[in-house]
Short mmCIF file of C-alpha atoms and ligand atoms in Angstrom, two decimals:
data_model
loop_
_atom_site.label_atom_id
_atom_site.label_comp_id
_atom_site.label_asym_id
_atom_site.label_seq_id
_atom_site.Cartn_x
_atom_site.Cartn_y
_atom_site.Cartn_z
CA UNK A 1 -33.42 -6.20 -49.55
CA UNK A 2 -35.14 -5.16 -46.37
CA UNK A 3 -34.05 -4.34 -42.79
CA UNK A 4 -35.57 -2.76 -39.68
CA UNK A 5 -33.67 -0.85 -36.99
CA UNK A 6 -34.53 0.92 -33.78
CA UNK A 7 -32.59 3.91 -32.40
CA UNK A 8 -33.08 6.21 -29.41
CA UNK A 9 -32.67 9.95 -29.12
CA UNK A 10 -29.87 11.43 -27.03
CA UNK A 11 -29.45 14.50 -24.87
CA UNK A 12 -26.17 16.39 -25.17
CA UNK A 13 -24.39 17.16 -21.89
CA UNK A 14 -21.61 18.90 -23.85
CA UNK A 15 -23.38 20.45 -26.84
CA UNK A 16 -22.52 20.32 -30.52
CA UNK A 17 -22.96 23.91 -31.60
CA UNK A 18 -21.42 24.95 -34.93
CA UNK A 19 -20.15 23.42 -38.16
CA UNK A 20 -16.85 23.76 -39.98
CA UNK A 21 -18.27 22.02 -43.04
CA UNK A 22 -22.00 22.23 -43.72
CA UNK A 23 -22.29 19.79 -46.60
CA UNK A 24 -20.79 16.72 -44.90
CA UNK A 25 -21.59 18.01 -41.37
CA UNK A 26 -18.27 18.46 -39.58
CA UNK A 27 -18.47 20.17 -36.20
CA UNK A 28 -16.32 22.93 -34.70
CA UNK A 29 -16.26 21.17 -31.32
CA UNK A 30 -16.52 17.69 -29.83
CA UNK A 31 -19.70 16.85 -27.91
CA UNK A 32 -20.93 14.23 -25.44
CA UNK A 33 -24.41 12.82 -24.82
CA UNK A 34 -26.56 10.34 -22.96
CA UNK A 35 -28.85 8.09 -25.03
CA UNK A 36 -32.43 8.08 -23.66
CA UNK A 37 -34.70 5.03 -23.45
CA UNK A 38 -37.92 7.08 -23.43
CA UNK A 39 -37.78 8.42 -27.01
CA UNK A 40 -37.06 6.32 -30.09
CA UNK A 41 -37.64 5.65 -33.78
CA UNK A 42 -38.21 2.36 -35.60
CA UNK A 43 -37.46 2.42 -39.34
CA UNK A 44 -37.78 -0.19 -42.09
CA UNK A 45 -35.93 0.30 -45.37
CA UNK A 46 -36.76 -1.85 -48.39
CA UNK A 47 -34.56 -1.48 -51.51
CA UNK A 48 -36.15 -3.01 -54.59
CA UNK A 49 -36.00 -2.89 -58.38
CA UNK A 50 -39.79 -2.56 -58.27
CA UNK A 51 -39.60 1.04 -57.02
CA UNK A 52 -39.15 3.84 -59.54
CA UNK A 53 -38.57 6.48 -56.84
CA UNK A 54 -37.99 6.68 -53.09
CA UNK A 55 -41.04 6.67 -50.84
CA UNK A 56 -41.18 7.72 -47.20
CA UNK A 57 -43.94 7.28 -44.63
CA UNK A 58 -43.65 8.73 -41.13
CA UNK A 59 -46.14 7.45 -38.54
CA UNK A 60 -48.03 5.79 -41.43
CA UNK A 61 -48.51 9.05 -43.34
CA UNK A 62 -46.91 9.55 -46.80
CA UNK A 63 -44.33 12.38 -46.64
CA UNK A 64 -43.39 14.80 -49.44
CA UNK A 65 -41.36 18.02 -49.56
CA UNK A 66 -38.34 18.84 -47.42
CA UNK A 67 -38.64 15.82 -45.09
CA UNK A 68 -38.69 13.46 -48.10
CA UNK A 69 -35.75 15.34 -49.67
CA UNK A 70 -33.66 14.83 -46.52
CA UNK A 71 -34.42 11.08 -46.56
CA UNK A 72 -33.71 10.76 -50.30
CA UNK A 73 -30.46 12.73 -49.93
CA UNK A 74 -29.40 10.36 -47.17
CA UNK A 75 -30.36 7.25 -49.20
CA UNK A 76 -28.14 8.66 -51.98
CA UNK A 77 -25.16 8.49 -49.57
CA UNK A 78 -25.98 4.86 -48.75
CA UNK A 79 -26.38 3.97 -52.46
CA UNK A 80 -23.09 5.69 -53.29
CA UNK A 81 -21.33 3.77 -50.50
CA UNK A 82 -22.74 0.45 -51.73
CA UNK A 83 -22.33 1.22 -55.44
CA UNK A 84 -26.00 0.42 -56.08
CA UNK A 85 -28.77 2.51 -57.60
CA UNK A 86 -31.94 0.88 -56.24
CA UNK A 87 -34.81 3.03 -54.93
CA UNK A 88 -36.31 2.37 -51.52
CA UNK A 89 -39.51 2.41 -49.51
CA UNK A 90 -38.87 3.79 -46.01
CA UNK A 91 -41.42 3.34 -43.23
CA UNK A 92 -40.64 5.04 -39.98
CA UNK A 93 -42.47 5.40 -36.68
CA UNK A 94 -41.40 8.03 -34.16
CA UNK A 95 -42.04 7.33 -30.48
CA UNK A 96 -40.93 10.91 -30.01
CA UNK A 97 -42.66 14.16 -31.02
CA UNK A 98 -41.40 15.14 -34.52
CA UNK A 99 -39.64 18.52 -34.98
CA UNK A 100 -40.64 19.72 -31.51
CA UNK A 101 -37.24 19.95 -29.83
CA UNK A 102 -37.05 16.33 -28.66
CA UNK A 103 -34.35 15.26 -31.13
CA UNK A 104 -36.49 13.17 -33.49
CA UNK A 105 -33.82 13.92 -36.09
CA UNK A 106 -31.25 12.07 -33.93
CA UNK A 107 -33.26 8.86 -33.49
CA UNK A 108 -34.70 9.23 -37.02
CA UNK A 109 -31.38 9.45 -38.87
CA UNK A 110 -29.66 6.84 -36.67
CA UNK A 111 -32.48 4.35 -37.39
CA UNK A 112 -32.47 5.25 -41.10
CA UNK A 113 -28.69 4.84 -41.40
CA UNK A 114 -28.71 1.49 -39.59
CA UNK A 115 -31.70 0.01 -41.45
CA UNK A 116 -30.66 1.46 -44.83
CA UNK A 117 -27.04 0.29 -44.70
CA UNK A 118 -28.05 -3.19 -43.53
CA UNK A 119 -30.80 -3.49 -46.17
CA UNK A 120 -28.42 -2.65 -49.00
CA UNK A 121 -25.86 -5.19 -47.76
CA UNK A 122 -23.26 -2.92 -46.14
CA UNK A 123 -21.90 -4.38 -42.94
CA UNK A 124 -20.46 -1.22 -41.41
CA UNK A 125 -18.40 -1.17 -38.19
CA UNK A 126 -19.99 1.14 -35.60
CA UNK A 127 -17.58 4.03 -36.24
CA UNK A 128 -18.32 4.00 -39.96
CA UNK A 129 -22.05 3.77 -39.28
CA UNK A 130 -21.70 6.75 -36.94
CA UNK A 131 -19.77 8.78 -39.56
CA UNK A 132 -22.46 7.97 -42.13
CA UNK A 133 -25.27 8.91 -39.70
CA UNK A 134 -23.51 12.22 -38.97
CA UNK A 135 -24.20 13.31 -42.55
CA UNK A 136 -27.96 13.04 -41.96
CA UNK A 137 -27.96 15.09 -38.77
CA UNK A 138 -24.88 15.77 -36.64
CA UNK A 139 -26.24 14.88 -33.21
CA UNK A 140 -27.62 11.59 -34.63
CA UNK A 141 -24.10 10.12 -34.89
CA UNK A 142 -24.05 9.75 -31.08
CA UNK A 143 -27.29 7.69 -31.06
CA UNK A 144 -25.53 4.66 -32.57
CA UNK A 145 -24.37 3.85 -29.01
CA UNK A 146 -26.23 3.30 -25.78
CA UNK A 147 -25.35 5.16 -22.58
CA UNK A 148 -22.72 7.88 -22.83
CA UNK A 149 -21.10 8.65 -26.21
CA UNK A 150 -18.62 11.25 -27.41
CA UNK A 151 -18.63 12.68 -30.92
CA UNK A 152 -14.97 13.31 -31.64
CA UNK A 153 -14.87 16.31 -33.96
CA UNK A 154 -11.85 15.07 -35.94
CA UNK A 155 -9.50 17.20 -38.02
CA UNK A 156 -9.56 15.66 -41.51
CA UNK A 157 -11.33 17.49 -44.30
CA UNK A 158 -13.00 14.36 -45.64
CA UNK A 159 -14.67 13.71 -42.25
CA UNK A 160 -13.28 10.18 -41.94
CA UNK A 161 -12.19 10.86 -38.32
CA UNK A 162 -15.40 12.62 -37.23
CA UNK A 163 -17.61 10.01 -35.54
CA UNK A 164 -18.94 9.05 -32.13
CA UNK A 165 -17.28 6.57 -29.78
CA UNK A 166 -18.76 4.89 -26.68
CA UNK A 167 -17.73 6.36 -23.30
CA UNK A 168 -19.78 4.14 -20.95
CA UNK A 169 -22.71 1.77 -21.57
CA UNK A 170 -26.25 2.38 -20.25
CA UNK A 171 -25.62 -0.10 -17.40
CA UNK A 172 -22.69 1.97 -16.11
CA UNK A 173 -24.91 4.54 -14.37
CA UNK A 174 -28.65 4.93 -13.86
CA UNK A 175 -28.64 8.68 -14.49
CA UNK A 176 -32.21 9.83 -15.19
CA UNK A 177 -33.60 12.63 -17.32
CA UNK A 178 -36.99 14.33 -16.95
CA UNK A 179 -38.07 16.08 -20.15
CA UNK A 180 -40.25 19.02 -19.16
CA UNK A 181 -42.74 19.66 -21.95
CA UNK A 182 -44.05 23.22 -22.07
CA UNK A 183 -47.62 23.95 -23.10
CA UNK A 184 -46.81 26.74 -25.57
CA UNK A 185 -43.84 26.92 -27.86
CA UNK A 186 -41.75 29.82 -29.08
CA UNK A 187 -41.34 30.40 -32.79
CA UNK A 188 -38.58 28.00 -33.72
CA UNK A 189 -35.18 28.84 -35.15
CA UNK A 190 -33.98 25.35 -36.18
CA UNK A 191 -30.74 24.14 -34.62
CA UNK A 192 -29.20 24.17 -38.12
CA UNK A 193 -30.08 27.84 -38.71
CA UNK A 194 -29.31 28.88 -35.14
CA UNK A 195 -25.83 27.39 -35.01
CA UNK A 196 -24.92 28.82 -38.44
CA UNK A 197 -25.98 32.32 -37.45
CA UNK A 198 -24.07 32.05 -34.18
CA UNK A 199 -20.84 30.83 -35.82
CA UNK A 200 -21.01 33.62 -38.38
CA UNK A 201 -22.00 36.56 -36.19
CA UNK A 202 -21.69 36.00 -32.43
CA UNK A 203 -18.66 37.62 -30.76
CA UNK A 204 -19.16 35.11 -27.91
CA UNK A 205 -18.60 32.12 -30.20
CA UNK A 206 -14.82 31.94 -29.66
CA UNK A 207 -15.38 31.89 -25.89
CA UNK A 208 -17.70 28.92 -26.35
CA UNK A 209 -15.07 27.01 -28.33
CA UNK A 210 -12.29 27.85 -25.86
CA UNK A 211 -14.28 26.41 -22.95
CA UNK A 212 -14.95 22.97 -24.48
CA UNK A 213 -11.72 20.98 -23.89
CA UNK A 214 -11.67 21.53 -20.09
CA UNK A 215 -15.40 20.81 -19.75
CA UNK A 216 -15.03 17.65 -21.83
CA UNK A 217 -12.27 16.35 -19.54
CA UNK A 218 -14.25 17.18 -16.39
CA UNK A 219 -17.46 15.54 -17.54
CA UNK A 220 -15.65 12.37 -18.61
CA UNK A 221 -14.04 12.18 -15.16
CA UNK A 222 -17.43 12.73 -13.54
CA UNK A 223 -19.03 9.94 -15.60
CA UNK A 224 -16.21 7.55 -14.76
CA UNK A 225 -16.42 8.36 -11.04
CA UNK A 226 -20.27 8.40 -10.99
CA UNK A 227 -19.98 11.93 -9.57
CA UNK A 228 -23.45 13.41 -10.11
CA UNK A 229 -22.54 16.89 -8.89
CA UNK A 230 -19.55 17.15 -11.20
CA UNK A 231 -21.48 15.93 -14.24
CA UNK A 232 -24.49 18.15 -13.45
CA UNK A 233 -22.43 21.29 -12.87
CA UNK A 234 -20.48 20.89 -16.10
CA UNK A 235 -23.60 20.04 -18.16
CA UNK A 236 -25.52 23.04 -16.80
CA UNK A 237 -22.62 25.44 -17.34
CA UNK A 238 -22.06 24.14 -20.89
CA UNK A 239 -25.77 24.58 -21.72
CA UNK A 240 -25.78 28.16 -20.41
CA UNK A 241 -22.69 29.02 -22.47
CA UNK A 242 -24.23 27.62 -25.63
CA UNK A 243 -27.40 29.64 -25.11
CA UNK A 244 -25.37 32.76 -24.28
CA UNK A 245 -23.84 32.67 -27.79
CA UNK A 246 -27.29 33.13 -29.35
CA UNK A 247 -27.82 36.46 -27.56
CA UNK A 248 -24.70 37.83 -29.23
CA UNK A 249 -25.73 36.72 -32.73
CA UNK A 250 -26.99 39.09 -35.43
CA UNK A 251 -29.95 39.14 -35.47
CA UNK A 252 -29.98 38.04 -31.82
CA UNK A 253 -32.26 35.25 -30.68
CA UNK A 254 -33.03 32.96 -27.78
CA UNK A 255 -34.71 29.56 -27.52
CA UNK A 256 -35.94 30.36 -24.02
CA UNK A 257 -39.50 31.01 -23.05
CA UNK A 258 -40.69 32.50 -19.75
CA UNK A 259 -41.56 29.01 -18.47
CA UNK A 260 -38.08 27.79 -19.52
CA UNK A 261 -36.62 30.27 -17.03
CA UNK A 262 -39.12 29.29 -14.33
CA UNK A 263 -38.10 25.62 -14.70
CA UNK A 264 -34.40 26.59 -14.48
CA UNK A 265 -35.12 28.58 -11.31
CA UNK A 266 -37.12 25.70 -9.80
CA UNK A 267 -34.19 23.33 -10.40
CA UNK A 268 -31.84 25.77 -8.65
CA UNK A 269 -34.29 26.04 -5.72
CA UNK A 270 -34.47 22.25 -5.41
CA UNK A 271 -30.68 22.18 -5.17
CA UNK A 272 -30.74 24.80 -2.41
CA UNK A 273 -33.11 22.51 -0.49
CA UNK A 274 -30.64 19.63 -0.85
CA UNK A 275 -32.29 17.79 -3.76
CA UNK A 276 -29.59 17.22 -6.37
CA UNK A 277 -30.85 18.20 -9.84
CA UNK A 278 -29.36 20.02 -12.85
CA UNK A 279 -30.82 21.23 -16.14
CA UNK A 280 -29.82 21.25 -19.77
CA UNK A 281 -31.65 22.73 -22.79
CA UNK A 282 -31.26 22.07 -26.53
CA UNK A 283 -32.34 24.32 -29.39
CA UNK A 284 -35.88 24.82 -28.09
CA UNK A 285 -37.76 25.98 -25.00
CA UNK A 286 -38.15 22.59 -23.27
CA UNK A 287 -35.89 21.80 -20.31
CA UNK A 288 -34.32 18.42 -19.51
CA UNK A 289 -33.64 17.82 -15.81
CA UNK A 290 -30.89 15.42 -14.70
CA UNK A 291 -31.51 13.54 -11.45
CA UNK A 292 -30.81 10.29 -9.59
CA UNK A 293 -33.40 7.48 -9.16
CA UNK A 294 -33.91 8.07 -5.42
CA UNK A 295 -35.22 11.59 -6.14
CA UNK A 296 -37.61 10.69 -8.96
CA UNK A 297 -40.85 11.29 -7.03
CA UNK A 298 -39.90 14.68 -5.63
CA UNK A 299 -38.46 15.84 -8.96
CA UNK A 300 -41.58 14.81 -10.88
CA UNK A 301 -43.99 16.30 -8.35
CA UNK A 302 -42.11 19.58 -8.09
CA UNK A 303 -41.80 20.08 -11.85
CA UNK A 304 -45.46 19.23 -12.36
CA UNK A 305 -46.64 22.15 -10.22
CA UNK A 306 -44.99 24.79 -12.44
CA UNK A 307 -47.63 26.79 -14.37
CA UNK A 308 -47.16 26.31 -18.14
CA UNK A 309 -45.74 22.78 -17.83
CA UNK A 310 -47.86 20.40 -19.95
CA UNK A 311 -46.14 17.08 -19.32
CA UNK A 312 -43.11 15.42 -17.75
CA UNK A 313 -41.52 12.49 -19.64
CA UNK A 314 -39.03 10.40 -17.68
CA UNK A 315 -36.11 8.52 -19.27
CA UNK A 316 -33.40 6.15 -18.16
CA UNK A 317 -30.17 5.59 -20.08
CA UNK A 318 -31.08 3.92 -23.38
CA UNK A 319 -29.46 1.28 -25.62
CA UNK A 320 -27.71 1.84 -28.92
CA UNK A 321 -29.03 0.85 -32.34
CA UNK A 322 -30.67 -2.57 -32.51
CA UNK A 323 -31.89 -4.57 -35.52
CA UNK A 324 -35.36 -6.10 -35.39
P1 ADP B 1 -36.12 17.64 -33.59
O1 ADP B 1 -34.86 16.88 -33.92
O2 ADP B 1 -36.01 18.42 -32.32
O3 ADP B 1 -37.34 16.76 -33.58
P2 ADP B 1 -35.48 19.08 -36.02
O4 ADP B 1 -36.26 20.18 -36.73
O5 ADP B 1 -34.06 19.30 -35.67
O6 ADP B 1 -36.34 18.74 -34.72
O7 ADP B 1 -35.58 17.75 -36.88
C1 ADP B 1 -36.80 17.26 -37.33
C2 ADP B 1 -36.59 16.74 -38.75
O8 ADP B 1 -35.88 15.50 -38.68
C3 ADP B 1 -37.88 16.40 -39.45
O9 ADP B 1 -38.46 17.55 -40.05
C4 ADP B 1 -37.41 15.38 -40.48
O10 ADP B 1 -36.81 16.03 -41.59
C5 ADP B 1 -36.33 14.63 -39.72
N1 ADP B 1 -36.90 13.42 -39.09
C6 ADP B 1 -37.58 13.31 -37.93
N2 ADP B 1 -37.95 12.04 -37.70
C7 ADP B 1 -37.50 11.32 -38.75
C8 ADP B 1 -37.56 9.93 -39.10
N3 ADP B 1 -38.15 9.05 -38.30
N4 ADP B 1 -36.99 9.54 -40.26
C9 ADP B 1 -36.36 10.43 -41.06
N5 ADP B 1 -36.27 11.75 -40.79
C10 ADP B 1 -36.83 12.19 -39.66
C1 DP6 B 2 -28.49 22.02 -29.55
O1 DP6 B 2 -27.87 17.70 -34.85
O2 DP6 B 2 -30.06 18.94 -35.00
O3 DP6 B 2 -29.23 19.79 -29.90
O4 DP6 B 2 -26.37 18.65 -37.70
O5 DP6 B 2 -27.71 20.57 -38.53
O6 DP6 B 2 -28.81 18.36 -38.16
P1 DP6 B 2 -27.71 19.32 -37.73
O7 DP6 B 2 -28.05 19.79 -36.24
P2 DP6 B 2 -28.58 18.98 -34.97
O8 DP6 B 2 -28.11 19.96 -33.79
C2 DP6 B 2 -28.22 19.62 -32.45
C3 DP6 B 2 -27.86 20.80 -31.60
C4 DP6 B 2 -28.14 20.64 -30.11
C5 DP6 B 2 -26.91 20.15 -29.37
C6 DP6 B 2 -26.57 18.68 -29.49
O9 DP6 B 2 -27.46 17.83 -29.63
O10 DP6 B 2 -25.38 18.37 -29.36
#
């Protein structure tokens, strides 16, 4: 009982930042993302009576400890769903840096959910697959779809209405993203730890939640109308609000690095010179720059000159989960 699936990472334009239920991963706000073709995971899951325990290799290396526990915990959900108790061998390859702020958990859990559920014989509709994926890592539930996807937070306690839905396919709009990789990294507070601390202690958290519905409406309009300025302005403002909540947390923290701020400033300067570009940043120091295809050369060349920038990785809108 074997299946292989490929899934891409996504970048949130309206961020998921906070949980109302930590065990089944239910968010406190809806979020919206763009799936990226440049970063992906391919995972094969093989359920067999021959295995006496679950095994997990990542990039051909056997994995133990916390990373194995997360995979085994997720396989338990799949087994429970299917009413089967078989162990599995999971082989995964990340075409994305692992645990470095490039959302390997999103492509990783989306590929694992798709391959695992198919291998065990579950034929899940996309919404159910998304709701299952959500329980591995929240942001991963959006990677089931290509292009633009919204994770609707839902209101039910059992999480059955908390899943992602497609907003527009990859072909709708060739919106590009440059991932700016910094040469040195700050000590990492994981997104899981960071959002928990913020929900529990930041006085700015309620302001964050209050701002989401209007921003969600605006960005969906912008995507529909292919209005780059509208989408960029909302995404940048939403990112800054999310990061502002961390400064109010106890103990306070920030994901930003000095070069993070230099990249943000460079993007603003490009805009002043008439080159449309906007930034967004997840729970790490690296910056993602949104731009249109006609400005790719100037964006790439400008970002490359910033001291402390190690690499620029360019992405187009990516496809949803596929089975190989
Ligand atoms: P990021 O998502 O930015 O790479 P995180 O620390 O949020 O960083 O998530 C990384 C974790 O996601 C890994 O430590 C591992 O537990 C899990 N992960 C990453 N890639 C895979 C994969 N291909 N299959 C299963 N789990 C994965
Ligand atoms: C800042 O999905 O990694 O990237 O649900 O605890 O696994 P868990 O968190 P995760 O958080 C992502 C946070 C973010 C914003 C986003 O992708 O929406």
